[in-house]
Amino acid sequence: MDIRKLLLTDIMIMDLQAKTKEQAIDEMVHQYFVKGIIDDEELYKKDILAREAQSSTGMGDGIAIPHAHDKAVKKPAVLFARSIAGIDYDAMDGQPSHLFFMIAAPEGGDNTHLQALAALSKVLMDPEVVAALKQASTPQDVQDIFAKAIEAKRQAEASQVTPEPKADSDRPYVVAVTACPNGIAHTYMAEENLKKKAAEMGVDIKVETNGSEGVKNELTAQEIKQAKGVIVAADKKVAMARFDGKPLVNKSVTSAIKNPEELLQTVLDDKASIYHASQAEQESTTASDGSFWGNIYKQLMNGISHMLPFVIGGGILMALSFVVEQYFGGADSMAFIFLNNAGNLAFAFMVPVLAGYIAEAIGDKPALMPGFVGGLMATVYSGSFGGAYVANVMTDAKSAAGFLGGIAAGFIAGHMMNGLKKACAKLPRSVEGMKPMLIYPVLGLLIMALIMFFIINPIFSTINLWITNFLEHLGTGNAVILSLVLAGMMSIDMGGPFNKAAYVFAAGAFANNPHSVEAAGLMAAVMVGGMVPPFATAIATLVFPKKFTDDERKAGISNWVLGFSFITEGAIPFATADPGRVLPSCIVGSAVAGALVGLWHVSVPAPHGGFWVAPLATNILGYFAAVIIGSIIAAVILGMWKKEVK
């Protein structure tokens, strides 16, 4: 993406009047508000100041990159401002800042703008670009300087071939990781400074970045093995156990921006301490880059993201087997038996995988096995107050803890393993190698099995029984309300915590009893709720084309297919650009669709698939009608509410 699409000329401030850091922030934020980039001046300023409180965004060399991403931002943009006299912005080098790039990123959405921001950080490392920007007199000059710099960098990268590191090379080879909590600017500034200084010092280097785009240029085991040492410049959790036995320097991300030569020289002079796997595992599990509930959400999402392929693949094959059973040969046909068994086998792994990867997110690899076993026990073992051990994953155990018990097993296994690590921390150094190979697996499994058998399964089997009875005795009115709420939640954040909570609730009920009509009704509710946003935006761009940009109209075309396939994320770019209008419109449409599903007793015995699994619906016409009506309502509200694009 061309950075000039975000670096808008009509919002630039070529002569910043502010004399202090606070005044500069006020002046730039107000410019964003006046130009319609943000719709809540106080909220955006609050988040800018919160980011500054973490560490100054005055990068040195006369540059400052204040940034924030929140719901006040209507569309991504980069505001360029220049102070001729210079402003004390608490820069890393203590010098006044002359050039300001205030980044406004919408809450949620895709990473297109983040890719452009990474490019911005890298371009600004060129002293000639900085000097030219200080002399620019018009906004068009700024655009031209960036265009020339980006093209020169593109040509240089195209002609440059990075050789594979060689163990017998005369040049030292170092690997590094850069990461900051926001992942917008510091991550890439640190990367660029390390590369630049390494080139000056005659050092080969590979830098892995862990920014908002995710992990890029990931280090391989071979590269780590060949490296003379490792530099970790990070203010957030990164994978550390892979650096076992390597000389390692662990500093903040700002250290790589301010003193890259010092970090590199520490490795070259053999002054870096040796990092040990056990220490890495313990420190990486206790590191926190968010709030208490934010970390719980991330840990849960780690389990769900690994679980979804089993849910989708197994659920849809099971659903297809029902189609075969109903229309092409009955329960004795080979096709039905094959598809049903394959789907059931994948489904059997669903809860163990969920529990295992929740545990892994908390306690790293040592917690993975206890988490898997705890999840399996939640599905096939009953507990200490009745029922027998059942080792066949195809058999339904009496009073199993089920989906909710699997979630509990994952969190318990993760924290149990962290506790076990701390308990073993003072053991003699001579038994260090026994921990991962003997102590953790044996004690972890024993403790987890005891907890599941005597506590979790008995408790959660009762909860599951209550939920099953509740669903079976839902009247039409209650079914309508529950379906309305679940479907509406699917549109609140389109893939965020509310969306996932609704899907997990319905999928959990369906996983505990895939043959239940009531549970299949909940799946129908979340599916129609998730299909409405992409369909609504597709309809709105078609019926109200003047209300949307060219890019949005193009995205609207693809949303027909995404809506058909139950991929809610197709509406995220629209919600990012105009959350105040898009989200309420879609929530209303989804809620109406969900209410109709409950009213018409629509059920779909599949956890995913959208209209592709429509032949399985108990009321196929009601299924289509609910989505169509909800989508039209949302599209009309959105189209009438939005203003024409100028």
XYZ file of C-alpha atoms in Angstrom:
646
model
C 0.000 0.000 0.000
C 1.268 3.490 -0.893
C 1.839 5.489 2.302
C 0.547 8.599 0.506
C -2.986 7.186 0.723
C -2.798 7.672 4.484
C -0.572 10.750 4.471
C -3.384 13.099 3.437
C -2.378 16.531 2.166
C -5.521 18.327 3.343
C -4.830 17.551 7.024
C -1.125 18.456 7.133
C 0.103 21.252 9.413
C 3.154 22.820 7.783
C 3.765 25.335 10.583
C 2.841 23.926 13.976
C 2.196 26.774 16.426
C 2.543 24.730 19.612
C 5.407 25.443 22.023
C 5.077 22.403 24.312
C 4.383 18.686 23.938
C 0.879 19.041 25.391
C 0.048 21.922 23.050
C 1.355 19.957 20.040
C -0.879 16.981 20.882
C -3.889 19.290 21.340
C -3.257 21.033 18.010
C -2.851 17.793 16.016
C -5.809 16.034 17.660
C -8.013 19.058 17.001
C -6.940 19.039 13.346
C -8.044 15.405 13.090
C -11.407 16.305 14.624
C -11.954 19.318 12.338
C -11.100 17.267 9.248
C -13.483 14.446 10.222
C -10.849 11.756 10.804
C -12.031 11.278 14.399
C -15.465 11.888 15.933
C -14.489 12.017 19.625
C -11.669 14.452 20.367
C -11.433 13.685 24.076
C -11.324 9.893 23.652
C -8.600 9.991 20.999
C -6.513 12.463 23.004
C -6.895 10.263 26.094
C -5.493 7.261 24.207
C -2.658 9.343 22.722
C -1.658 10.444 26.233
C -1.996 6.886 27.525
C 0.458 5.736 24.857
C 2.856 8.546 25.772
C 2.662 7.459 29.414
C 4.090 4.047 28.432
C 7.117 5.639 26.761
C 7.666 8.757 24.721
C 7.054 8.445 20.992
C 9.763 11.051 20.402
C 12.063 8.791 18.385
C 15.036 11.138 18.192
C 16.631 12.778 15.162
C 13.877 15.403 15.325
C 11.038 12.885 14.744
C 7.995 12.028 16.858
C 5.338 9.436 15.992
C 2.431 9.725 18.455
C -0.199 7.084 17.770
C -3.399 5.519 19.047
C -6.067 3.148 17.779
C -9.580 3.386 19.179
C -13.244 3.632 18.249
C -13.038 7.417 17.858
C -11.144 6.976 14.572
C -13.443 6.885 11.543
C -10.747 6.025 8.993
C -6.992 5.385 9.137
C -4.754 8.382 8.519
C -1.300 9.824 9.209
C -1.140 13.531 10.049
C 2.144 15.211 9.132
C 3.016 18.320 11.129
C 6.199 20.399 11.190
C 7.508 22.696 13.891
C 10.139 25.059 12.536
C 11.415 26.083 15.982
C 11.210 22.574 17.418
C 9.390 21.243 20.490
C 10.669 19.415 23.561
C 8.811 16.100 23.069
C 10.788 14.028 25.607
C 12.708 12.503 22.716
C 15.119 9.634 23.303
C 18.126 11.747 22.288
C 16.978 14.768 24.314
C 16.804 16.950 21.190
C 13.797 19.016 20.026
C 11.330 17.357 17.645
C 10.556 19.090 14.341
C 8.655 16.442 12.359
C 5.478 14.817 13.689
C 3.517 11.905 12.275
C 0.348 11.358 14.313
C -1.111 7.955 13.455
C -4.862 7.365 13.732
C -5.830 3.695 13.435
C -9.438 2.490 13.797
C -10.228 -0.048 16.484
C -10.328 -3.562 14.941
C -10.300 -3.898 11.148
C -7.645 -5.337 8.880
C -3.884 -4.738 8.926
C -3.565 -2.787 5.673
C -2.833 0.478 7.450
C -0.356 -1.247 9.785
C 1.675 -2.409 6.799
C 1.833 1.206 5.643
C 2.874 2.349 9.128
C 5.728 -0.142 9.140
C 6.887 1.342 5.839
C 6.636 4.852 7.332
C 8.922 3.922 10.236
C 11.511 2.445 7.880
C 11.525 5.366 5.447
C 12.151 7.837 8.261
C 15.430 6.111 9.094
C 16.970 7.746 6.000
C 18.700 11.019 7.074
C 18.224 12.496 3.590
C 14.457 12.007 3.837
C 14.377 13.681 7.255
C 16.449 16.619 6.002
C 14.197 17.055 2.969
C 11.042 16.990 5.086
C 12.422 19.744 7.333
C 12.795 21.933 4.245
C 9.430 21.073 2.641
C 7.212 24.092 2.107
C 3.937 22.554 0.870
C 1.942 19.366 1.523
C 2.654 18.273 -2.036
C 6.376 18.539 -1.319
C 5.900 16.078 1.534
C 4.036 13.679 -0.745
C 6.747 13.930 -3.393
C 9.533 13.298 -0.863
C 7.814 10.123 0.343
C 7.090 8.957 -3.180
C 10.747 9.330 -4.127
C 11.962 7.656 -0.927
C 9.589 4.707 -1.212
C 10.513 4.114 -4.836
C 14.239 4.250 -4.028
C 13.780 1.808 -1.162
C 11.727 -0.524 -3.352
C 14.442 -0.572 -6.014
C 17.162 -1.144 -3.420
C 15.276 -4.068 -1.858
C 14.584 -5.581 -5.282
C 18.269 -5.535 -6.158
C 19.475 -6.728 -2.781
C 19.986 -10.464 -2.229
C 20.404 -11.513 1.392
C 22.868 -14.423 1.541
C 22.150 -17.425 3.720
C 24.227 -17.287 6.921
C 27.213 -19.616 6.855
C 28.733 -21.210 9.902
C 32.272 -20.722 8.522
C 31.741 -17.106 7.438
C 34.267 -14.531 8.631
C 31.430 -12.117 9.446
C 29.665 -12.623 12.789
C 25.979 -13.545 12.550
C 23.372 -12.344 15.083
C 19.614 -12.871 15.323
C 17.177 -10.506 17.009
C 13.510 -10.063 17.959
C 11.795 -6.670 18.248
C 8.334 -6.188 19.750
C 6.277 -3.535 21.499
C 2.757 -3.741 22.989
C 1.216 -1.530 20.305
C 3.293 -2.979 17.479
C 2.895 0.071 15.282
C 6.088 2.112 15.211
C 8.670 1.074 17.817
C 8.824 -2.507 16.551
C 9.919 -1.479 13.064
C 12.108 1.436 14.139
C 14.054 -0.986 16.353
C 14.351 -3.455 13.466
C 15.649 -0.806 11.088
C 18.179 0.600 13.578
C 19.584 -2.847 14.357
C 19.963 -3.645 10.655
C 21.554 -0.290 9.889
C 24.066 -0.451 12.726
C 24.871 -4.122 12.006
C 25.743 -3.210 8.404
C 28.088 -0.468 9.659
C 29.776 -2.907 12.071
C 30.217 -5.676 9.493
C 27.688 -7.979 11.166
C 25.116 -10.175 9.420
C 21.759 -9.988 11.169
C 18.217 -11.275 10.829
C 15.455 -9.496 12.775
C 12.090 -11.058 13.619
C 9.348 -8.466 14.212
C 6.377 -9.093 16.476
C 4.063 -6.191 15.675
C 0.363 -5.715 15.087
C 0.701 -7.604 11.796
C 1.835 -10.653 13.763
C 5.243 -12.346 13.617
C 7.233 -11.516 10.480
C 10.619 -12.926 9.365
C 10.311 -15.678 11.971
C 13.645 -17.115 13.068
C 14.263 -20.750 12.207
C 15.963 -23.269 14.487
C 18.920 -23.426 12.102
C 19.369 -19.634 12.105
C 19.268 -19.532 15.899
C 21.778 -22.387 16.093
C 24.244 -20.647 13.739
C 23.963 -17.254 15.456
C 26.734 -16.000 17.714
C 24.062 -14.577 20.013
C 20.513 -13.308 20.327
C 19.130 -9.823 20.941
C 15.571 -9.587 22.302
C 14.363 -5.968 22.261
C 10.783 -6.373 23.432
C 8.211 -4.891 25.794
C 5.755 -7.793 25.375
C 5.748 -11.563 25.566
C 7.735 -13.357 22.866
C 8.618 -17.041 22.459
C 11.801 -17.495 24.495
C 12.326 -21.231 25.024
C 13.760 -21.607 21.496
C 16.857 -19.624 22.610
C 17.902 -22.280 25.132
C 21.667 -22.343 25.534
C 22.343 -19.205 23.461
C 24.085 -16.008 24.619
C 21.202 -13.546 24.890
C 20.715 -9.824 25.541
C 17.207 -8.979 26.765
C 16.361 -5.247 26.702
C 13.399 -2.953 26.038
C 12.468 -2.116 22.460
C 13.605 1.475 22.974
C 17.131 0.211 23.709
C 17.387 -1.073 20.145
C 16.257 2.319 18.855
C 18.621 4.366 21.030
C 21.646 2.089 21.471
C 21.707 -0.656 18.807
C 25.524 -0.588 18.753
C 25.684 -1.347 22.494
C 23.400 -4.389 22.112
C 25.360 -5.736 19.159
C 28.710 -5.120 20.838
C 27.585 -6.992 23.961
C 27.027 -10.081 21.822
C 30.260 -9.634 19.848
C 32.322 -9.234 23.047
C 30.858 -12.461 24.510
C 29.360 -10.505 27.425
C 25.807 -11.786 26.923
C 24.623 -14.301 29.528
C 23.553 -17.820 28.531
C 19.799 -18.291 28.446
C 18.363 -21.540 29.822
C 15.123 -23.154 28.659
C 13.623 -23.535 32.116
C 14.103 -19.836 32.851
C 12.728 -18.906 29.437
C 9.607 -20.972 29.946
C 8.942 -19.531 33.389
C 9.478 -15.922 32.375
C 7.462 -16.211 29.185
C 4.469 -17.602 31.054
C 4.464 -14.890 33.695
C 4.896 -12.046 31.228
C 1.753 -10.009 30.748
C 0.963 -7.579 27.976
C -2.619 -6.822 28.896
C -5.240 -6.730 31.601
C -6.319 -9.744 33.661
C -9.467 -10.298 31.601
C -7.612 -9.475 28.400
C -5.141 -12.276 29.096
C -7.956 -14.707 29.878
C -9.569 -13.806 26.556
C -6.297 -14.360 24.669
C -5.785 -17.723 26.353
C -9.332 -18.807 25.535
C -8.935 -17.646 21.935
C -5.730 -19.662 21.608
C -7.758 -22.775 22.402
C -10.680 -21.826 20.183
C -8.491 -20.978 17.172
C -6.879 -24.437 17.326
C -10.243 -26.094 17.956
C -12.187 -24.521 15.071
C -10.770 -26.741 12.272
C -11.962 -29.814 14.186
C -15.383 -28.232 14.773
C -15.843 -27.092 11.195
C -14.392 -30.141 9.455
C -15.971 -32.705 11.764
C -19.276 -30.882 12.084
C -19.801 -30.433 8.356
C -18.872 -34.050 7.545
C -21.346 -35.179 10.197
C -23.927 -32.857 8.671
C -23.275 -34.285 5.194
C -23.719 -37.778 6.601
C -27.208 -36.780 7.748
C -27.998 -35.580 4.212
C -26.854 -38.943 2.857
C -28.891 -40.746 5.503
C -32.013 -38.769 4.665
C -31.843 -38.699 0.876
C -29.345 -41.307 -0.417
C -29.554 -44.680 1.275
C -30.301 -44.488 4.977
C -28.205 -45.292 8.045
C -26.907 -48.586 6.606
C -25.249 -47.058 3.540
C -21.456 -47.091 3.312
C -21.379 -43.356 2.511
C -23.292 -42.480 5.680
C -21.136 -44.700 7.903
C -17.903 -43.351 6.427
C -18.847 -39.648 6.642
C -20.423 -39.968 10.073
C -17.446 -41.809 11.556
C -14.945 -39.343 10.068
C -16.928 -36.397 11.404
C -17.342 -37.980 14.829
C -13.623 -38.706 15.091
C -12.750 -35.050 14.386
C -15.462 -33.925 16.808
C -13.982 -36.190 19.496
C -10.778 -34.126 19.413
C -12.626 -30.812 19.765
C -12.674 -30.444 23.553
C -9.217 -31.998 24.164
C -7.652 -29.618 21.620
C -9.502 -26.663 23.153
C -8.309 -27.537 26.656
C -4.779 -28.383 25.534
C -4.123 -25.092 23.781
C -5.724 -22.981 26.516
C -3.277 -24.700 28.879
C -0.392 -24.160 26.448
C -1.129 -20.410 26.272
C -0.758 -20.217 30.073
C 1.918 -22.777 30.917
C 3.698 -23.276 27.565
C 4.532 -26.751 26.226
C 4.742 -28.575 29.597
C 1.041 -27.768 30.143
C -0.049 -29.084 26.740
C -0.272 -32.783 27.704
C -2.183 -32.296 30.991
C -4.531 -29.962 29.145
C -5.216 -32.527 26.417
C -5.852 -35.284 28.945
C -8.070 -33.033 31.047
C -10.086 -32.162 27.943
C -10.421 -35.840 27.019
C -11.560 -36.695 30.531
C -14.156 -33.945 30.261
C -15.678 -35.719 27.258
C -15.381 -39.406 28.098
C -15.069 -39.784 31.875
C -17.881 -39.208 34.327
C -16.163 -38.564 37.650
C -16.097 -39.927 41.161
C -19.839 -39.902 41.852
C -21.063 -42.415 39.303
C -20.302 -43.833 35.875
C -17.383 -45.867 34.656
C -14.137 -44.982 32.925
C -14.676 -45.098 29.180
C -11.563 -45.124 27.008
C -13.354 -45.170 23.654
C -13.657 -41.660 22.233
C -16.668 -42.763 20.183
C -18.640 -43.585 23.323
C -20.681 -41.000 25.220
C -19.836 -41.227 28.918
C -22.525 -40.731 31.503
C -22.526 -37.217 32.968
C -19.412 -36.006 31.128
C -18.177 -32.507 31.992
C -18.376 -31.601 28.314
C -17.417 -28.348 26.628
C -17.516 -26.164 29.749
C -15.541 -28.750 31.686
C -12.951 -28.720 28.898
C -12.537 -24.944 29.215
C -12.087 -25.308 32.968
C -9.587 -28.132 32.398
C -7.492 -25.938 30.109
C -7.206 -23.060 32.575
C -6.579 -25.395 35.512
C -3.869 -27.339 33.637
C -2.062 -24.152 32.613
C -1.977 -22.613 36.071
C -1.293 -25.963 37.711
C 1.802 -26.373 35.536
C 3.016 -22.858 36.381
C 2.639 -23.735 40.052
C 4.525 -26.971 39.528
C 7.376 -25.080 37.845
C 7.660 -22.726 40.792
C 7.586 -25.654 43.230
C 10.467 -27.302 41.336
C 12.489 -24.114 40.866
C 14.748 -24.788 43.858
C 15.597 -28.382 42.973
C 19.318 -29.105 42.493
C 20.838 -28.119 39.177
C 21.737 -31.755 38.560
C 18.077 -32.708 38.068
C 17.325 -29.834 35.660
C 17.071 -32.204 32.712
C 14.587 -34.420 34.566
C 11.963 -31.676 34.860
C 10.609 -31.607 31.274
C 11.196 -35.333 30.662
C 9.939 -36.859 33.911
C 8.743 -34.552 36.696
C 6.398 -32.288 34.737
C 4.686 -35.040 32.677
C 4.168 -37.494 35.553
C 3.131 -35.086 38.300
C 1.193 -32.914 35.860
C -0.852 -35.855 34.587
C -1.450 -37.236 38.083
C -2.624 -33.905 39.516
C -4.794 -33.157 36.484
C -6.463 -36.577 36.546
C -7.266 -36.232 40.245
C -8.750 -32.764 39.764
C -10.867 -33.859 36.804
C -12.110 -37.093 38.364
C -12.958 -35.799 41.834
C -13.869 -32.135 41.181
C -14.441 -30.936 37.600
C -16.448 -33.819 36.136
C -18.902 -34.119 39.054
C -19.493 -30.343 39.140
C -19.767 -29.699 35.413
C -21.818 -32.799 34.705
C -24.496 -31.234 36.908
C -24.179 -27.915 35.076
C -24.455 -29.670 31.689
C -27.511 -31.552 32.834
C -29.139 -28.288 33.892
C -28.316 -26.638 30.538
C -29.715 -29.627 28.630
C -32.953 -29.546 30.633
C -33.199 -25.788 30.165
C -32.886 -26.072 26.381
C -35.333 -28.981 26.155
C -37.987 -27.051 28.064
C -37.607 -23.731 26.253
C -40.975 -22.348 25.210
C -41.362 -20.470 21.942
C -41.153 -17.099 23.670
C -37.939 -17.955 25.514
C -36.446 -19.500 22.384
C -37.139 -16.272 20.473
C -35.456 -14.144 23.150
C -32.399 -16.418 23.443
C -31.989 -16.616 19.651
C -32.397 -12.829 19.362
C -29.674 -12.194 21.953
C -27.195 -14.708 20.482
C -27.699 -13.478 16.919
C -27.353 -9.828 17.962
C -24.111 -10.602 19.818
C -22.628 -11.930 16.581
C -22.723 -8.383 15.151
C -21.581 -6.400 18.186
C -17.876 -6.773 17.398
C -17.799 -9.137 14.377
C -15.206 -11.638 15.553
C -14.379 -10.053 18.909
C -15.231 -11.203 22.454
C -19.033 -10.823 22.134
C -19.099 -12.642 18.806
C -16.904 -15.451 20.136
C -18.904 -15.731 23.379
C -22.140 -16.260 21.441
C -20.533 -18.799 19.109
C -18.829 -20.678 21.959
C -22.128 -20.912 23.888
C -23.992 -22.325 20.887
C -21.113 -24.588 19.821
C -20.768 -25.875 23.385
C -24.448 -26.791 23.591
C -24.204 -28.435 20.161
C -20.989 -30.309 21.059
C -22.549 -31.715 24.240
C -25.578 -33.001 22.311
C -25.199 -32.796 18.501
C -28.513 -34.626 18.018
C -30.513 -32.073 20.047
C -32.970 -29.995 18.002
C -32.735 -27.206 20.583
C -28.933 -27.060 20.359
C -29.141 -27.064 16.556
C -31.549 -24.128 16.890
C -28.877 -22.148 18.738
C -26.413 -22.918 15.948
C -28.942 -21.617 13.436
C -29.314 -18.411 15.478
C -25.595 -17.623 15.587
C -25.205 -18.506 11.913
C -27.943 -16.164 10.705
C -26.604 -13.499 13.083
C -23.146 -13.854 11.551
C -24.374 -13.882 7.955
C -26.411 -10.655 8.202
C -23.467 -8.144 8.412
C -21.717 -9.162 5.158
C -25.044 -9.519 3.324
C -26.289 -6.179 4.697
C -23.162 -4.297 3.558
C -23.334 -6.015 0.148
C -26.978 -4.949 -0.291
C -26.329 -1.411 0.965
C -23.430 -0.826 -1.455
C -25.643 -2.038 -4.302
C -28.762 -0.019 -3.411
C -27.015 3.098 -2.038
C -23.806 3.322 -4.116
C -23.319 7.057 -3.508
C -23.007 6.421 0.233
C -19.835 4.329 -0.169
C -16.332 4.733 -1.585
C -15.044 2.816 -4.608
C -13.101 0.424 -2.362
C -16.187 -0.210 -0.221
C -18.315 -0.961 -3.273
C -15.713 -3.484 -4.426
C -15.674 -5.060 -0.959
C -19.472 -5.211 -1.078
C -19.297 -7.508 -4.093
C -17.078 -10.033 -2.286
C -19.376 -9.912 0.747
C -22.078 -11.786 -1.184
C -19.833 -14.846 -1.130
C -18.609 -14.240 2.431
C -22.162 -13.878 3.720
C -23.230 -17.073 1.950
C -20.375 -18.866 3.734
C -21.009 -17.444 7.250
C -17.834 -15.311 7.304
C -18.825 -12.276 9.357
C -15.394 -10.665 9.028
C -16.275 -9.434 5.542
C -18.143 -6.542 7.177
C -15.221 -5.472 9.392
C -13.767 -2.883 6.940
C -17.166 -1.164 6.845
C -17.490 -1.243 10.633
C -13.946 0.090 10.975
C -14.606 3.040 8.674
C -17.976 3.972 10.223
C -18.640 2.014 13.437
C -21.291 4.422 14.716
C -23.640 3.566 11.847
C -22.579 0.115 10.632
C -22.578 -1.706 13.969
C -26.033 -0.591 15.223
C -27.576 -1.328 11.807
C -26.111 -4.830 11.719
C -26.998 -5.561 15.345
C -30.649 -4.715 14.669
C -30.713 -6.829 11.495
C -28.997 -9.797 13.171
C -31.296 -9.646 16.193
C -34.385 -9.660 13.937
C -32.995 -12.646 12.014
C -32.299 -14.504 15.272
C -35.786 -13.809 16.598
C -37.301 -15.212 13.392
C -35.199 -18.364 13.749
C -36.604 -18.927 17.231
C -40.149 -18.072 16.145
C -40.098 -20.389 13.119
C -38.263 -23.226 14.956
C -35.350 -23.254 12.519
C -32.470 -25.564 13.441
C -29.246 -26.447 11.604
C -27.266 -29.475 12.888
C -23.889 -28.108 11.757
C -21.451 -25.751 13.534
C -20.488 -23.807 10.404
C -21.172 -23.476 6.705
C -23.825 -20.774 6.289
C -26.088 -21.485 3.314
C -23.844 -24.358 2.192
C -25.443 -26.495 4.912
C -28.973 -25.170 4.283
C -30.239 -28.617 3.140
C -29.838 -29.761 6.751
C -32.158 -27.077 8.151
C -35.407 -28.277 9.691
C -37.140 -25.279 8.096
C -35.035 -24.385 5.086
C -37.398 -21.651 3.850
C -37.419 -20.090 7.311
C -33.609 -20.256 7.383
C -33.293 -18.338 4.106
C -36.102 -15.935 4.982
C -34.608 -15.026 8.375
C -31.269 -14.091 6.801
C -32.851 -12.188 3.908
C -35.226 -10.182 6.109
C -32.550 -9.356 8.686
C -30.062 -8.348 5.969
C -32.546 -6.085 4.186
C -33.514 -4.362 7.445
C -29.852 -3.748 8.331
C -29.036 -2.563 4.793
C -31.946 -0.089 4.703
C -31.067 1.349 8.127
C -27.425 1.676 7.114
C -28.193 3.175 3.702
C -30.641 5.728 5.079
C -28.325 6.636 7.962
C -25.047 7.106 6.064
C -24.150 10.353 4.347
C -23.110 10.569 0.724
C -19.399 10.290 0.044
C -17.938 13.571 -1.193
